[in-house]
XYZ file of C-alpha atoms in Angstrom:
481
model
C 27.895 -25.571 -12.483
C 28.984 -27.353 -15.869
C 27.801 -30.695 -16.356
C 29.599 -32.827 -18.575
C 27.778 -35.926 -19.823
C 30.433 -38.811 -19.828
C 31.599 -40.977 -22.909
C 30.663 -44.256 -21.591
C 27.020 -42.939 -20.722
C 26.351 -40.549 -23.432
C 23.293 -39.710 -21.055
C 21.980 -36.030 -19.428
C 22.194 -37.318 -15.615
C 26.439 -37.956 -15.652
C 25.359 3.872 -31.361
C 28.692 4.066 -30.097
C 31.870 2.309 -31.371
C 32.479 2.706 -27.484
C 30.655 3.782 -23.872
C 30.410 7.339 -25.728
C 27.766 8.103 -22.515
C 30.173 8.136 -19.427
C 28.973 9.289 -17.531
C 25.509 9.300 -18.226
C 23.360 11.580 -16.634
C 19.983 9.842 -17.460
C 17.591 12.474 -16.633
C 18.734 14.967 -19.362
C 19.833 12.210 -22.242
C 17.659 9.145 -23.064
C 19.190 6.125 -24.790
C 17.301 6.737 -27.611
C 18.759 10.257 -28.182
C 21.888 8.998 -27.907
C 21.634 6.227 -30.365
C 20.429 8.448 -32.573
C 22.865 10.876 -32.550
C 25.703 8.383 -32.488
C 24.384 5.678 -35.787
C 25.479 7.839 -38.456
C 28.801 6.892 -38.029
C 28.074 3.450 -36.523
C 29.166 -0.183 -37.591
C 29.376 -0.689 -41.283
C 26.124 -2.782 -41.890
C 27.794 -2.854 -45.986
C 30.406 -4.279 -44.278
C 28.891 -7.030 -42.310
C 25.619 -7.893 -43.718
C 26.825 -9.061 -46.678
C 29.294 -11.301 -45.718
C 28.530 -15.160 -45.192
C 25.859 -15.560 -47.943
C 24.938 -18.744 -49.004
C 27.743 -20.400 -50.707
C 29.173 -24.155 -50.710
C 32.675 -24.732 -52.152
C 33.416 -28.100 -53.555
C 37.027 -27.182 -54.591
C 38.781 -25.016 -52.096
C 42.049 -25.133 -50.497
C 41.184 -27.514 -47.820
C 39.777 -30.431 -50.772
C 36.544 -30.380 -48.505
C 39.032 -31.488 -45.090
C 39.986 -29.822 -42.158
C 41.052 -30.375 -38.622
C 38.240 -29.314 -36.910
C 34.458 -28.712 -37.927
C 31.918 -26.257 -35.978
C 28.870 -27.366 -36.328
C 26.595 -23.702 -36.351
C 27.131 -20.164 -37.065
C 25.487 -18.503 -34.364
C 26.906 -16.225 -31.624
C 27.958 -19.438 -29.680
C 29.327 -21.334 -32.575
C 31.069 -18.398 -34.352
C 32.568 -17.290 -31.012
C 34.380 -20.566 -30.299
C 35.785 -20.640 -34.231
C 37.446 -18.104 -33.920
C 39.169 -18.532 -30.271
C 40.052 -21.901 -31.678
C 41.588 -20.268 -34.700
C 43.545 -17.681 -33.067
C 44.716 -20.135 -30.126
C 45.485 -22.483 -33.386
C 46.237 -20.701 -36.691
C 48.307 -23.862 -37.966
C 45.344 -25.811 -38.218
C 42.079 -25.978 -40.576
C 38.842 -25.152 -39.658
C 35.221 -24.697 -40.862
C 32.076 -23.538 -39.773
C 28.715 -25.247 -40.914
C 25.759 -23.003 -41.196
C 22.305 -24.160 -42.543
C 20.675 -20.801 -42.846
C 21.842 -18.544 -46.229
C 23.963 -16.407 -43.288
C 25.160 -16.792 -40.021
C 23.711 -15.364 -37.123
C 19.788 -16.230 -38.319
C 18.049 -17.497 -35.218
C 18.501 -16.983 -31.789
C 21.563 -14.675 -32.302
C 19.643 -12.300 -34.954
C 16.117 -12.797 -32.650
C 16.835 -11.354 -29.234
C 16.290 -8.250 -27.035
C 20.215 -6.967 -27.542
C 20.735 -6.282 -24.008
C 24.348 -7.067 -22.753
C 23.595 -8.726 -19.114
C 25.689 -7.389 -16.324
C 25.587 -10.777 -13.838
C 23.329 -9.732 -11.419
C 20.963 -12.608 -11.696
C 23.027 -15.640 -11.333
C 23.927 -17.812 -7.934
C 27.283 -16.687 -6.692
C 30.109 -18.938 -7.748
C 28.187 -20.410 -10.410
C 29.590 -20.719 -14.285
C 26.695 -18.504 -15.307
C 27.649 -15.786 -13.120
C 31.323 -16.060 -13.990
C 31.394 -16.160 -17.587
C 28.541 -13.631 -18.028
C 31.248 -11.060 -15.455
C 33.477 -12.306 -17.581
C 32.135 -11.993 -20.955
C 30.499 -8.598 -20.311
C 33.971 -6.895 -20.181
C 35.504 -9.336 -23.292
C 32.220 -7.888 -25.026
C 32.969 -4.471 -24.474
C 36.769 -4.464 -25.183
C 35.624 -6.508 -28.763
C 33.393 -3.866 -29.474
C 35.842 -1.079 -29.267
C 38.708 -2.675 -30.601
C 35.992 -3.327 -33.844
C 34.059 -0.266 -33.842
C 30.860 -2.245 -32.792
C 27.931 0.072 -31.750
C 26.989 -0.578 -28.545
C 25.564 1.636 -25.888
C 25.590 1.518 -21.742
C 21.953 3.448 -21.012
C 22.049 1.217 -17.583
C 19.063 -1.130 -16.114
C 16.950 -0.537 -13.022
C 15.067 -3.572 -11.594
C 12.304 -2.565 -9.682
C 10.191 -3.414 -7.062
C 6.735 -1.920 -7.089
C 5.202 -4.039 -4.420
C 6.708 -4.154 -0.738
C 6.737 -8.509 -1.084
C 9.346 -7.759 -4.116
C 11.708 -5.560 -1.561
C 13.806 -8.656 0.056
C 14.168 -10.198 -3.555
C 15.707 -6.978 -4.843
C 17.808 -6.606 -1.933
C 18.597 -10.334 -2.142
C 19.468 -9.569 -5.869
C 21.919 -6.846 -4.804
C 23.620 -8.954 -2.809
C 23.990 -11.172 -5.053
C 25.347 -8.764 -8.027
C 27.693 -7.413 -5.259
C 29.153 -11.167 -4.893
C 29.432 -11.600 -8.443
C 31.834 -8.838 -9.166
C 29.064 -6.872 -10.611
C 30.388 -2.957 -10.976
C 28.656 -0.149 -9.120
C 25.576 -1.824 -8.211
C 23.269 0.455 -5.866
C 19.925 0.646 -4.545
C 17.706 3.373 -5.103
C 14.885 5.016 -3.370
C 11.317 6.078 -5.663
C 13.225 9.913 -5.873
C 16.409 8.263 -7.218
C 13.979 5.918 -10.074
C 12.719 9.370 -11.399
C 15.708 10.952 -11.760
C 17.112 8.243 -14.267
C 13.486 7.394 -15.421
C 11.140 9.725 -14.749
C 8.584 8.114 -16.197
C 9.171 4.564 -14.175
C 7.420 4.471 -10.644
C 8.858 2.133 -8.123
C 8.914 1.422 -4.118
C 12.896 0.593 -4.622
C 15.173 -0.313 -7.647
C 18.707 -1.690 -8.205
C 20.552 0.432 -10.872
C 23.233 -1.154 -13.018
C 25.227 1.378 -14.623
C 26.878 -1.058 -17.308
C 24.330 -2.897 -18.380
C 24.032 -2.278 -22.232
C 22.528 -2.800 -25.359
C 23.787 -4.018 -28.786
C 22.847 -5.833 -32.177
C 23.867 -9.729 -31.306
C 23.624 -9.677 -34.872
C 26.230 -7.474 -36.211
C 28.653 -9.027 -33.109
C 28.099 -12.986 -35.151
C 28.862 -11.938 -37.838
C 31.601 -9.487 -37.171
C 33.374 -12.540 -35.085
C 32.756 -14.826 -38.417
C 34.597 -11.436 -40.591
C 37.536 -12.117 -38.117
C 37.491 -15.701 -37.818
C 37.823 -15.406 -41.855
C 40.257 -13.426 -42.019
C 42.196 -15.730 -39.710
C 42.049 -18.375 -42.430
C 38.923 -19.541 -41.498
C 36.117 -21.329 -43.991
C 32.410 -20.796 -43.227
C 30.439 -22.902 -45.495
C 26.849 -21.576 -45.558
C 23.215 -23.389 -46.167
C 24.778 -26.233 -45.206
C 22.399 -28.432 -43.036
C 23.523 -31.441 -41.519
C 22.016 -34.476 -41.886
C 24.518 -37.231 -40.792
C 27.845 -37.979 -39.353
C 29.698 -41.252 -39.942
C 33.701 -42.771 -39.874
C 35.520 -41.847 -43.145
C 36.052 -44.605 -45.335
C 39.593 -45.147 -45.245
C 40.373 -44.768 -48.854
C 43.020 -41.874 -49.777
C 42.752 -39.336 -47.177
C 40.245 -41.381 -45.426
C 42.232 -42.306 -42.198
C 43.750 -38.971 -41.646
C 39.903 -37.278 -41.577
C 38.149 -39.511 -40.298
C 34.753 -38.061 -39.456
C 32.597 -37.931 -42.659
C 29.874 -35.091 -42.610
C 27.176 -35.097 -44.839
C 24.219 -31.916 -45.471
C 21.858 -31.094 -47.379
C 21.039 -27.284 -49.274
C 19.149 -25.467 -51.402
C 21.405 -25.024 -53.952
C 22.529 -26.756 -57.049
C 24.361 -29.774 -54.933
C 21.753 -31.515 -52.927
C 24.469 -33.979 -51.371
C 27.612 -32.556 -49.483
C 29.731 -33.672 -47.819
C 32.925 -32.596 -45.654
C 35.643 -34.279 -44.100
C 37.527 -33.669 -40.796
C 39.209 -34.591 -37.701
C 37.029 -33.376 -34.954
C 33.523 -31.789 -34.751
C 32.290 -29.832 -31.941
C 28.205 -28.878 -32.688
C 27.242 -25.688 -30.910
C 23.233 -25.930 -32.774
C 21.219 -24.278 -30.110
C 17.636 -25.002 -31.381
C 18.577 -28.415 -32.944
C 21.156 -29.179 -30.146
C 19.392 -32.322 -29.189
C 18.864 -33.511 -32.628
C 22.728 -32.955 -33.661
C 23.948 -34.981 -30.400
C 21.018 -37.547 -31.570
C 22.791 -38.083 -35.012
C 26.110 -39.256 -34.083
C 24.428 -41.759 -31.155
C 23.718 -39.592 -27.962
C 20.753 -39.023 -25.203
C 18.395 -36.708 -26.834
C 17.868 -35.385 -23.165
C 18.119 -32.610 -21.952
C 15.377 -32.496 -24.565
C 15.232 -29.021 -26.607
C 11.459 -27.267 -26.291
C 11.002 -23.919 -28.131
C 9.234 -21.419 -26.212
C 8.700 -18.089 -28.266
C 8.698 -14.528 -26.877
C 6.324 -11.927 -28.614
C 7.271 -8.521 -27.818
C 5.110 -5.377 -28.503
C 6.917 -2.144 -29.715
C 6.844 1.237 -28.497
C 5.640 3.448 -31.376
C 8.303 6.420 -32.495
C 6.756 8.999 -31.002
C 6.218 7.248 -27.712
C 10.274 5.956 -27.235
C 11.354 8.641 -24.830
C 8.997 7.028 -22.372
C 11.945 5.020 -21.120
C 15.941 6.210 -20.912
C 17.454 2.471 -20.383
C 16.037 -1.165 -19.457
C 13.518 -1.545 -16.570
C 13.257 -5.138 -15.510
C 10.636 -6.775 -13.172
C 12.200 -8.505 -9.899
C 12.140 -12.486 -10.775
C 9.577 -14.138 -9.313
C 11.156 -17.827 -8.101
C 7.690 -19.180 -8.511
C 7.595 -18.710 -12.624
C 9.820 -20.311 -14.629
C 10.638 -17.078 -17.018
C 11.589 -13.241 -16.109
C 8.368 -11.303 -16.972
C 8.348 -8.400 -18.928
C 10.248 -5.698 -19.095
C 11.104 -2.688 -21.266
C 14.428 -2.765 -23.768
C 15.688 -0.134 -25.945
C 16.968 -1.117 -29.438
C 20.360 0.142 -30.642
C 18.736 1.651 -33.656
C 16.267 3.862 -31.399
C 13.058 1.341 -31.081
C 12.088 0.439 -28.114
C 10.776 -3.197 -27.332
C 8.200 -4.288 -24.737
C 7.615 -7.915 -22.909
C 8.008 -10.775 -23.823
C 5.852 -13.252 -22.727
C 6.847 -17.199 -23.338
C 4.556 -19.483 -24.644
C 5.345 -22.639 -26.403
C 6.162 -22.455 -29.859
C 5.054 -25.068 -32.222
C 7.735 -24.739 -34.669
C 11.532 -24.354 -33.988
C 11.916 -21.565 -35.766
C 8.490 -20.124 -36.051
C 8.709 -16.713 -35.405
C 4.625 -16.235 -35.574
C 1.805 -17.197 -33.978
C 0.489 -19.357 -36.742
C 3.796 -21.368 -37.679
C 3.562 -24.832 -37.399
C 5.319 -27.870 -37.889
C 4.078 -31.349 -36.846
C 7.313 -32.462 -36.640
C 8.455 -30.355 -33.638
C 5.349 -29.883 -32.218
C 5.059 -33.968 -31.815
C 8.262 -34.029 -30.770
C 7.153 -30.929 -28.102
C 3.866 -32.397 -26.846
C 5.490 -36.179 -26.296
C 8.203 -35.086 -24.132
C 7.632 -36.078 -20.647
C 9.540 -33.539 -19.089
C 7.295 -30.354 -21.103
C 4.088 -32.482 -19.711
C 5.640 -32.137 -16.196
C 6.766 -28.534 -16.548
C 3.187 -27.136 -17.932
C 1.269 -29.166 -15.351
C 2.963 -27.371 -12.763
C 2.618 -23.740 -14.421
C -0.484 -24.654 -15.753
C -1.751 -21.291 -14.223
C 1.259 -18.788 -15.789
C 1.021 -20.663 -18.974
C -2.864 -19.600 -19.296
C -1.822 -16.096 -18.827
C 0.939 -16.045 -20.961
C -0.788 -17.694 -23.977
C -3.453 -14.456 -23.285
C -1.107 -11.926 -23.457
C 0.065 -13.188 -26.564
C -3.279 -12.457 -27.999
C -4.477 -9.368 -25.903
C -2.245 -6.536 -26.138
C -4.145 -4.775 -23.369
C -3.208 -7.630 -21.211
C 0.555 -7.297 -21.445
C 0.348 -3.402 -21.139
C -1.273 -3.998 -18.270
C 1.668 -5.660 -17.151
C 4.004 -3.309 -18.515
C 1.960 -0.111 -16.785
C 3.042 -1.423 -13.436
C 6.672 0.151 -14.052
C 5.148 3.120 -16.384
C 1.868 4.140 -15.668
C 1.339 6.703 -18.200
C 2.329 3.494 -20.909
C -1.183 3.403 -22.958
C -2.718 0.564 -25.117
C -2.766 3.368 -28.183
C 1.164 4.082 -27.275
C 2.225 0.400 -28.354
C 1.764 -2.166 -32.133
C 2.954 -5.922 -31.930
C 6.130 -6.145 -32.610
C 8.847 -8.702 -33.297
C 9.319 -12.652 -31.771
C 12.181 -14.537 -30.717
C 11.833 -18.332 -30.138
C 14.419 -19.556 -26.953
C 15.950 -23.074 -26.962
C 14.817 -24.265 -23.500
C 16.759 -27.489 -22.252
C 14.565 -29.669 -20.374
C 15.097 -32.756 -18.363
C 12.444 -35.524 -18.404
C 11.315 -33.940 -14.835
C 10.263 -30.934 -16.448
C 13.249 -28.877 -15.050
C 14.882 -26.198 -16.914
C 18.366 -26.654 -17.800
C 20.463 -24.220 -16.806
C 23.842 -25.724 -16.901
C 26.151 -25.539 -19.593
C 25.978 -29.193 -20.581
C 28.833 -30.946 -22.751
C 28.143 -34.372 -24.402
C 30.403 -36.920 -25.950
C 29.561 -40.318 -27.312
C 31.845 -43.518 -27.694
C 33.513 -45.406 -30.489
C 35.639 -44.075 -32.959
C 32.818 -41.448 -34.643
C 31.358 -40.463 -31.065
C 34.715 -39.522 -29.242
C 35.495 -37.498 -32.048
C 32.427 -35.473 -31.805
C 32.038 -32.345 -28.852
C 28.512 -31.571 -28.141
C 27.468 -28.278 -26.957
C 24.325 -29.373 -25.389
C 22.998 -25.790 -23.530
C 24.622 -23.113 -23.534
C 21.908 -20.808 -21.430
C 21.210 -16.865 -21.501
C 22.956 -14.993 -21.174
C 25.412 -16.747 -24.040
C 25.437 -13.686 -26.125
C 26.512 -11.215 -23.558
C 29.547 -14.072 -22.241
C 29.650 -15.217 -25.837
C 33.515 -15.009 -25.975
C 33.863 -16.186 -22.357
C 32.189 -19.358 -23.326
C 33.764 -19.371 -25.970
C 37.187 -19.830 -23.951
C 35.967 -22.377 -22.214
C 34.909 -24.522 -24.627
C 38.009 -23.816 -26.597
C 39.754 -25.330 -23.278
C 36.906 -28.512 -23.298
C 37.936 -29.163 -27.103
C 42.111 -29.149 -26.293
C 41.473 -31.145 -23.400
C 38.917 -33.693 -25.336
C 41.122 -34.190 -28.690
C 44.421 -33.419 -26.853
C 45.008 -30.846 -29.669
């Protein structure tokens, strides 16, 4: 369900460039075979990695205005550019990125796995616009020559207490829309893993895998081409109403940032901003005088990774059944588009936004963390998980442990850390996750000109140009454009 948060209030409460496996038969051709035999020819990383590098332009077309400014240049924020742009080529817009590229964070720090909507309450937004989105995704990718591979995703139940979840999950995919969902008997898990061991299992043919990364920035290549401006390390630091001197009435929102580079003060002008800033979400809607609930917490995920010789363990994703009684999915086993294969995560708080390893720290978020009521509430009542979780993240025999309940033959020796990912969590001051797309928009002249994309939850890559849509359709029907 969306929740918008209303102007008066301001306040919470109101590869292959294509499937080049169908059809897969799993038990003669991993996903890691494939991938390898298809990434020769694969997206042009010369291509896309080095577009968007850090770059500020005092003097371009646009004199430093434009209609409409986008506030973050991740999967989210680049997504919704360009819709915008194509649904409005007349007009001027800009992305703001503080990072040297686009894509940095949560869009360049995730498993990769395109979602297929089995998880999400029947009728709900989530489970609409990830249906949605999956097949947007797909067409995207072929019509761009975006690697991308469907090696499928079994969630299994290996105890006989998971068996009316899994079913119950079924059911649920099946009302979603979700295509050729079936359940499968221990005989039927070994033919498509036959290293995976399982009482039951629901198999999702077209659920994929991807680099989030190379999808941000190919949608900021497009939205460029469209005549589209994306204004790297650009970090924003204030919004306020336009002096009205010269141009100052027609662009009336003022934004100011901060760099690294030789300028230390910039500044844009525009009409209309709409902030999609995932991590800092709360602190964005904070600066031009909103709610800072729902209250961003970082929680990181540390994932181990399969060594080279070890990846043909799995074929495709295996997934734990959720657990209602733990606030995250578990672990679970994901292969990488480039052949790796990553295992976990857990989810422990992270003390630092963007603080990718165990030992990053900044007082600043973690203060901002620890003082939230809602985070006390929420660890107080997974005091227990949280223990275990922070363990894991230590003990790598621990979360194989885990991990070996799906693949026994999975050793300690098999398996070296491997990457993190921190997740921007939306909390209320109960301690309940957010998991509502949540719009915000403030009053007076400077706050009803400003859209904030408060949460936009998981999975926003995989319905990344669904959302995008829809908040395309939130920004016409806010600014009447």
């Amino acid at each position: 369900m969306l929740r918008d948060i209303g102007k008066s209030r301001c306040a919470t409460r109101d590869c292959t460039r294509r499937n080049m496996a169908a059809p897969m038969k799993f038990a003669r051709l991993s996903c890691q075979t494939q991938i390898k035999s298809f990434c020769a020819f694969s997206y042009s990383k010369k291509n896309l990695n080095g577009i968007h590098k850090a770059r500020f332009i005092h003097n371009d077309q646009n004199g430093g205005e434009y209609d409409v400014a986008v506030i973050g240049g991740g999967i989210v924020g680049m997504a919704t550019a360009r819709e915008m742009k194509v649904r409005h080529p007349n007009l001027s817009f800009i992305v703001l990125e503080k990072e040297k590229e686009i894509s940095h964070h949560q869009s360049g720090h995730n498993s990769g796995v395109i979602h297929a909507g089995i998880y999400y309450t029947p009728g709900s937004l989530k489970a609409k616009l990830c249906v949605q989105g999956v097949e947007l995704l797909y067409d995207y990718c072929d019509k761009n020559n975006i690697s991308y591979n469907k090696c499928g995703k079994l969630i299994v139940a290996v105890e006989k207490e998971e068996i009316p979840r899994l079913e119950g999950l079924l059911e649920r995919g099946n009302q979603n829309g979700v295509k050729d969902l079936r359940m499968l008997g221990p005989k039927e898990i070994k033919e498509i893993e036959p290293n995976c061991e399982g009482l039951k299992a629901v198999h999702s043919p077209h659920t994929g895998i991807i680099d989030y990364k190379v999808v941000t920035q190919s949608y900021g290549q497009t939205f460029e081409k469209l005549g589209g401006h994306v204004y790297t390390d650009f970090e924003v630091t204030d919004f306020s109403v336009t002096k009205e001197s010269g141009h100052g009435i027609d662009y009336p929102v003022t934004i100011r940032g901060s760099g690294e580079g030789k300028a230390s003060s910039r500044e844009v002008k525009c009409k209309y901003v709409v902030t999609c800033g995932g991590l800092f979400s709360d602190r964005l809607a904070e600066l031009s005088g909103c709610n800072r609930e729902p209250r961003i917490v970082p929680f990181r995920g540390d994932y181990l990774l399969l060594k080279p010789e070890k990846t043909n363990l799995v074929n495709g994703n295996i997934y734990p059944v959720p657990n209602p009684l733990f606030p995250f999915l578990g672990v679970h086993f994901t292969p990488r588009i480039n052949g790796d294969v990553w295992l976990g995560p857990n989810a422990v708080l992270a003390f630092k936004r963007e603080g990718y390893r165990l030992t990053d720290f900044s007082a600043t978020d973690a203060k901002d963390a620890v003082s939230f009521r809602g985070l006390r509430k929420l660890a107080m009542r997974n005091l227990g998980f949280g223990i275990k979780e922070m363990y894991r993240g230590f003990n790598i025999a621990a979360q194989v442990k885990l991990l070996q309940r799906y693949v026994p033959s999975l050793k300690v020796s098999d398996v070296t850390r491997g990457p993190s990912g921190v997740r921007a969590q939306a909390l209320d001051q109960d301690g309940n996750l957010v998991d509502d797309f949540v719009f915000d928009v403030g009053v007076g002249e400077l706050g009803s000109r400003i859209l904030h994309v408060r949460n936009a939850p998981s999975p926003a890559a995989t319905s990344s140009l669904a959302i995008a849509k829809m908040v395309a359709d939130k920004v016409e029907n806010t600014f009447h454009l």
